[in-house]
Amino acid sequence: GLVIAKLDPTSYLASIGVAVGDVLRRIADDAITNMDSFKKAIVKYRKETSLVLLIQRGYNGYYIMVEIP
């Protein structure tokens, strides 16, 4: 996964509880294992209006729905 190193405190993700140090594990059906897989997923899903993300914090995983403006 990718560790979230920076997060705008006024962003939607921050407002729903995602925090620096959380790990992004999946975007929709795509596993996120490194920056390259993240970039590929962003390109693949760029036209979507919403996506499900899997965020890991410690030993727990959380699925969240994110609307794309």
Coordinates of C-alpha atoms in Angstrom, one line a residue:
G1 CA 0.0 0.0 0.0
L2 CA 0.9 3.6 0.0
V3 CA 1.3 5.5 3.2
I4 CA -0.5 8.8 3.3
A5 CA 2.3 11.2 4.1
K6 CA 0.4 14.5 3.6
L7 CA -3.3 15.4 3.8
D8 CA -4.9 18.7 3.5
P9 CA -6.8 19.2 6.8
T10 CA -9.7 20.9 4.9
S11 CA -10.1 18.0 2.4
Y12 CA -13.0 15.6 2.2
L13 CA -10.8 12.6 3.2
A14 CA -9.6 14.5 6.4
S15 CA -13.2 15.4 7.2
I16 CA -14.2 11.7 7.3
G17 CA -11.3 10.7 9.4
V18 CA -8.5 9.6 7.0
A19 CA -5.2 10.6 8.6
V20 CA -1.5 10.9 7.9
G21 CA 0.0 7.5 8.4
D22 CA -3.0 5.6 7.1
V23 CA -2.3 3.2 4.2
L24 CA -4.2 3.2 0.9
R25 CA -4.6 -0.5 0.0
R26 CA -7.2 -0.4 -2.9
I27 CA -8.9 1.9 -5.3
A28 CA -12.0 0.2 -6.5
D29 CA -10.9 -3.3 -7.7
D30 CA -7.2 -2.4 -8.0
A31 CA -4.6 -3.2 -5.3
I32 CA -2.3 -0.3 -4.6
T33 CA 1.2 -1.6 -3.9
N34 CA 3.3 1.4 -4.9
M35 CA 3.2 4.8 -6.6
D36 CA 3.1 3.2 -10.1
S37 CA -0.1 1.2 -9.3
F38 CA -1.6 4.3 -7.7
K39 CA -0.9 6.4 -10.8
K40 CA -2.4 3.6 -13.1
A41 CA -5.5 3.4 -10.9
I42 CA -6.0 7.2 -11.0
V43 CA -5.7 7.2 -14.8
K44 CA -8.0 4.1 -15.1
Y45 CA -10.8 5.6 -12.9
R46 CA -10.4 9.3 -13.9
K47 CA -13.9 9.5 -15.5
E48 CA -15.7 7.9 -12.5
T49 CA -18.0 10.0 -10.3
S50 CA -17.3 7.9 -7.2
L51 CA -14.8 5.3 -6.0
V52 CA -14.5 2.9 -3.1
L53 CA -11.1 3.1 -1.3
L54 CA -9.7 0.6 1.2
I55 CA -7.8 2.5 3.9
Q56 CA -5.8 0.6 6.5
R57 CA -5.1 2.0 10.0
G58 CA -3.1 -0.3 12.2
Y59 CA -4.6 -3.8 11.8
N60 CA -8.0 -2.5 10.7
G61 CA -9.3 -1.9 7.2
Y62 CA -12.0 0.6 6.3
Y63 CA -13.9 0.9 3.0
I64 CA -15.0 4.4 2.1
M65 CA -16.9 5.8 -0.8
V66 CA -15.4 9.0 -2.3
E67 CA -17.2 11.2 -4.7
I68 CA -15.0 12.6 -7.4
P69 CA -15.8 16.2 -8.3

